[in-house]
Short mmCIF file of C-alpha atoms in Angstrom, two decimals:
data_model
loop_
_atom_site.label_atom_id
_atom_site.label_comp_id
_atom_site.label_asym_id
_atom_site.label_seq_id
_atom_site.Cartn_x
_atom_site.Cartn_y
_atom_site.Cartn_z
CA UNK A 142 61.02 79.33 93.68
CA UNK A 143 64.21 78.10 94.70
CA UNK A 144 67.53 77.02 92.73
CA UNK A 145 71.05 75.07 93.88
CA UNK A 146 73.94 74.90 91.84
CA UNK A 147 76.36 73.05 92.54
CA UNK A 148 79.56 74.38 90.54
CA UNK A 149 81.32 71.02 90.46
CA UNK A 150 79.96 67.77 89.12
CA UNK A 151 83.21 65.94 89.94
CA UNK A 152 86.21 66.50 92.70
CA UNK A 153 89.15 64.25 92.54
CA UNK A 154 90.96 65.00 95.87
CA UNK A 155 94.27 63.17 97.80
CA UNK A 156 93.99 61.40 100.70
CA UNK A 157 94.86 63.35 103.76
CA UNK A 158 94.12 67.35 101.57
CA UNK A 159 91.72 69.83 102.34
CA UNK A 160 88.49 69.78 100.51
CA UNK A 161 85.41 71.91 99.22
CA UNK A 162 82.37 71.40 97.72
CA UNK A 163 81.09 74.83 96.29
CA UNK A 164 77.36 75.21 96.48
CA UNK A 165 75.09 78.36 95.50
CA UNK A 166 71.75 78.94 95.62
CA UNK A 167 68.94 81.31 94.35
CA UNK A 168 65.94 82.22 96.55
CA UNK A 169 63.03 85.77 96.74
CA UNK A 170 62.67 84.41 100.45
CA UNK A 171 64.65 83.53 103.26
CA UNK A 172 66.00 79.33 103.06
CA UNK A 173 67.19 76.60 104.63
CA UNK A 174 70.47 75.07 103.59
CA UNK A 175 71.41 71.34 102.99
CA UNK A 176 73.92 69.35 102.42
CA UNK A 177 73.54 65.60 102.54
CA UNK A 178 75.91 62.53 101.25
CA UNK A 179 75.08 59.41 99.32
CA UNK A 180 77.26 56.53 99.54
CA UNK A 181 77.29 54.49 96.53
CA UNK A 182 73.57 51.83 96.62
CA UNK A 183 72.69 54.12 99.72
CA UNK A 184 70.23 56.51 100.23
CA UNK A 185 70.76 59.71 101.63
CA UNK A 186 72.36 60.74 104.79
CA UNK A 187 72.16 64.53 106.48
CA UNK A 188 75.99 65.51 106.78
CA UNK A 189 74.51 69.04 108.46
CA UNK A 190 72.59 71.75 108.23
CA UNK A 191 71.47 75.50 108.27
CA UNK A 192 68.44 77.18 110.00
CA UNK A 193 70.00 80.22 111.87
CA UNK A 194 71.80 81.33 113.98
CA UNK A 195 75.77 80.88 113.79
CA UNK A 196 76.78 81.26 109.94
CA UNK A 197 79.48 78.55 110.63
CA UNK A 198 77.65 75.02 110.69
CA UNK A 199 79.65 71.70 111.67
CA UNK A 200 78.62 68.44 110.73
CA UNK A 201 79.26 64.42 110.61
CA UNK A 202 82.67 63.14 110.16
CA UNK A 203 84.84 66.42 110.17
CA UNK A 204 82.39 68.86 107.95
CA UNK A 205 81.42 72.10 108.32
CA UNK A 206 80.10 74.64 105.73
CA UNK A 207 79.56 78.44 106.03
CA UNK A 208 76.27 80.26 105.19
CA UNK A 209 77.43 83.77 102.90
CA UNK A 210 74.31 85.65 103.05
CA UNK A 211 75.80 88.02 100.06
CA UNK A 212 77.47 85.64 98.03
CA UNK A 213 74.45 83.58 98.33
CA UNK A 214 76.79 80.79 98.81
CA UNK A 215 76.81 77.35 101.46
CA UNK A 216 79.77 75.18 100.60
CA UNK A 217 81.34 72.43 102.19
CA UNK A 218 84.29 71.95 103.83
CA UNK A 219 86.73 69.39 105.44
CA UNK A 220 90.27 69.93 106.11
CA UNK A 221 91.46 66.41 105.50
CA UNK A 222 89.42 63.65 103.37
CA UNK A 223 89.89 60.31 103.75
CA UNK A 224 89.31 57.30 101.56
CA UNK A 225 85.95 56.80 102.79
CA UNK A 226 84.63 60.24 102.09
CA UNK A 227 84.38 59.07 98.59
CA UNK A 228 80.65 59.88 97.86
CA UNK A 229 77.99 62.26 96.31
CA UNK A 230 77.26 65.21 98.09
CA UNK A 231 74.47 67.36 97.40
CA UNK A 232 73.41 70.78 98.51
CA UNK A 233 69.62 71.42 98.99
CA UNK A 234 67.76 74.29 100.16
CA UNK A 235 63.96 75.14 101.26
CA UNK A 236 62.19 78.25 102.14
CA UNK A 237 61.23 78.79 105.67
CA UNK A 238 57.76 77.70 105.68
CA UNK A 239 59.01 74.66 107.01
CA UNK A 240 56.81 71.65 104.55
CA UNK A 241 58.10 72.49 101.38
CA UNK A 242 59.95 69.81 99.40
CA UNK A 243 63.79 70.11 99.19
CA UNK A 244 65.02 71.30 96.38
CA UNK A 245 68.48 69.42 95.45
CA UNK A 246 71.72 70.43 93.33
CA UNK A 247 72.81 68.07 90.81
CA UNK A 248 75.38 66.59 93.27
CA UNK A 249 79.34 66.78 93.29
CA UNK A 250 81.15 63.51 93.22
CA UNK A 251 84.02 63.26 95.37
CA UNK A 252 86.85 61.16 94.89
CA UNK A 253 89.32 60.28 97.40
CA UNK A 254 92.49 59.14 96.02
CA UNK A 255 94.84 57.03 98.18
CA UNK B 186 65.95 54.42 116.98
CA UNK B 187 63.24 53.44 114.21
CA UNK B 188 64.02 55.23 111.05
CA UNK B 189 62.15 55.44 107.70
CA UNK B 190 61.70 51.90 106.11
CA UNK B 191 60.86 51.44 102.31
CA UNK B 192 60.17 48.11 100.71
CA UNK B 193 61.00 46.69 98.46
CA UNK B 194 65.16 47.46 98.17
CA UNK B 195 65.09 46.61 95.19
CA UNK B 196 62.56 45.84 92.31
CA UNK B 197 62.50 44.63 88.79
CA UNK B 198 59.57 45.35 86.25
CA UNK B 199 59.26 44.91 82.65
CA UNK B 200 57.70 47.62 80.50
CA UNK B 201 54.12 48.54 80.78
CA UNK B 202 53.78 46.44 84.53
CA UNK B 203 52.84 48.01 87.41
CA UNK B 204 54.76 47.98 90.65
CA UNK B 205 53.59 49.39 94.16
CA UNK B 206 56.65 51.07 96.58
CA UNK B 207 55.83 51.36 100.33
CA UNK B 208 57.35 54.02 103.03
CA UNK B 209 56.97 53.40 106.48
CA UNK B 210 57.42 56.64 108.18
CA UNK B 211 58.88 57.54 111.51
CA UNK B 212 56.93 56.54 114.29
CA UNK B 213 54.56 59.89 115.14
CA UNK B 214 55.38 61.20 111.58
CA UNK B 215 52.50 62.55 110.02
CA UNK B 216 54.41 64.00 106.59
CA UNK B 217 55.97 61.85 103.55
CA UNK B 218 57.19 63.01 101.11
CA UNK B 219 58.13 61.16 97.56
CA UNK B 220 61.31 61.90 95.56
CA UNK B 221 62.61 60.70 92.49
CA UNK B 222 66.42 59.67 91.41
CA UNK B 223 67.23 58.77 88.07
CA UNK B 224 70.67 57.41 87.06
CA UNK B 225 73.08 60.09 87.99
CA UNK B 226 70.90 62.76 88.35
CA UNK B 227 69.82 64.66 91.65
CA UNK B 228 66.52 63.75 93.10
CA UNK B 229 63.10 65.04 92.12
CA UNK B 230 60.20 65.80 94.18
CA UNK B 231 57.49 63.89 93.48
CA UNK B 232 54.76 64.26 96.11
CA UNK B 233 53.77 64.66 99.53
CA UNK B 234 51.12 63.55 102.03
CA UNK B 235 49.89 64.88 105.96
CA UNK B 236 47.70 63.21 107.19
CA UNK B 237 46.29 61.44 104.47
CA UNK B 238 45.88 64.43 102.39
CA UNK B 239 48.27 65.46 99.29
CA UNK B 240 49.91 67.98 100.71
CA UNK B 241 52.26 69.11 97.48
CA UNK B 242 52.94 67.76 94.22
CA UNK B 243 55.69 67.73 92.16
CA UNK B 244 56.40 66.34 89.02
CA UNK B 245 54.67 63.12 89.15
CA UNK B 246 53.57 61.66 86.08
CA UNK B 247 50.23 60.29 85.48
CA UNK B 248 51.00 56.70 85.27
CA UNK B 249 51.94 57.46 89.36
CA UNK B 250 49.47 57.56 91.66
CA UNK B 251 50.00 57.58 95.66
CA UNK B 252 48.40 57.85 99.17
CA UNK B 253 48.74 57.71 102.78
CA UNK B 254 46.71 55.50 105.16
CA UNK B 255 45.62 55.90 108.40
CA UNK B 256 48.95 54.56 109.95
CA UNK B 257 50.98 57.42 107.96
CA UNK B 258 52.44 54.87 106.24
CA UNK B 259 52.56 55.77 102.12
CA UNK B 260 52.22 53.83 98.79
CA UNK B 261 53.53 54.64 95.24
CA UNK B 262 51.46 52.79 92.68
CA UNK B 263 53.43 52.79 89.23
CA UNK B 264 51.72 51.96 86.37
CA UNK B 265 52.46 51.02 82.41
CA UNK B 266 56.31 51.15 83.17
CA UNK B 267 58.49 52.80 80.90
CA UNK B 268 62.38 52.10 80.81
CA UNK B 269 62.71 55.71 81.80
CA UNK B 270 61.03 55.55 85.49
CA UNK B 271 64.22 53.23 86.64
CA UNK B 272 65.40 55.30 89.20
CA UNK B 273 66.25 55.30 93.17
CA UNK B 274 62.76 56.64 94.99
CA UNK B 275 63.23 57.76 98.19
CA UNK B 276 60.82 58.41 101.08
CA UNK B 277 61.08 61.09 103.53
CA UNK B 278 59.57 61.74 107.39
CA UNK B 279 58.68 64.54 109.22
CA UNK B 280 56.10 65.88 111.40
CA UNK B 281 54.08 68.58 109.69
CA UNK B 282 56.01 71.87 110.59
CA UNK B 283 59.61 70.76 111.03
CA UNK B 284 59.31 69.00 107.75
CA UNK B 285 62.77 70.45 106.79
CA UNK B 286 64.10 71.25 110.54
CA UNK B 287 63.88 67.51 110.82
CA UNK B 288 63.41 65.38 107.56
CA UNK B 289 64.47 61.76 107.49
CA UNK B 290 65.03 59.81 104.48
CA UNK B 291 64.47 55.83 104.20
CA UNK B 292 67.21 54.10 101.99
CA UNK B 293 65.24 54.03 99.23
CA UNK B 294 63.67 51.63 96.80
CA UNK B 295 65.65 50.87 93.58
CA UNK B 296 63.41 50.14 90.55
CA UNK B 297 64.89 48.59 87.27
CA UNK B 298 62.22 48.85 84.34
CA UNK B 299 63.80 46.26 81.53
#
């Protein structure tokens, strides 16, 4: 079975800073890594994704996140937020048999302050 | 592009009702998949269908019942509501194989049990 943790449930950033979203996981077999946003009443939108390849992954609106094989680690990045960044982000992960169900973190709130 | 489409957006049931969620899947989409979002809280696999089949099942109570018809398109049939199922539920599309390669979500429906 698979696990996410995400480390923070809230992140209170300024506008224009550097952000990221810290995201673990715990998998026996080889995953897929997640990460998508919900804006509030929304449902939920795929900021990027990793399936192989480069360990560096960029995504919608300035993201990126880096796969750490070792650390067992996929967190988010962006090096300058903006006011409409404000949102819930959450990491998921799935083995690579390719139909099983995503298994989410409890989200990280981020909040852009102007 | 045609995404996933859920109806209702939003729905509001009294205790011990029933209520019925639909998920209109990609077009060519054989896979849906069911999740779960309470208040606050990351979202919950529920079940999943390919061609017509349960493919996987989560925790789905058993007041929930749910199928897919020959068009791929899915229902969620709730019944004897309790104030605790108010939650987002989101459908998901894929075609069986790239289920988490490519996975769409619809915006979900939001259900308020008073």
């Amino acid at each position: 079975a698979q696990s996410v943790t995400q480390l923070d449930s809230q992140v209170p950033v300024f506008e224009e800073a550097p952000v990221e979203l810290r995201c673990n996981y715990s998998s026996s077999v080889s995953v897929y890594l997640f990460w998508y946003v919900q804006y509030p009443n929304q449902g939920l939108q795929l900021l990027l994704k990793y399936l192989s390849g480069s360990t560096l992954v960029k995504g919608i609106n300035g993201f990126e996140a880096e796969f750490n094989k070792s650390q067992t680690s996929f967190h988010l990045r962006k090096p300058s937020v903006h006011i409409s960044d404000t949102a819930e982000y959450f990491c998921a992960v799935s083995p690579l048999s390719g139909n099983t169900p995503l298994v989410f973190g409890k989200g990280t709130r981020l909040s852009v302050i102007a | 592009a045609a995404g996933v489409i859920q109806s209702p957006r939003h729905l509001i049931k009294e205790k011990r009702e029933t209520a019925t969620l639909k998920c209109y899947p990609i077009p060519r989409h054989d896979t849906v998949y069911w999740y779960q979002q309470g208040p606050g809280q990351d979202p919950q696999f529920l079940i999943s269908f390919y061609e017509k089949m349960q493919s996987d099942k989560g925790s789905i109570p058993d007041r929930f019942s749910a199928q897919q018809f020959s068009d791929y398109h899915s229902e969620l049939n709730m019944s004897s509501l309790e104030l605790g199922d108010s939650a987002l539920y989101f459908c998901a599309s894929s075609l069986w194989g790239q289920a988490n390669e490519k996975l769409f979500f619809g915006s979900g429906t939001q259900l308020s049990v008073l």
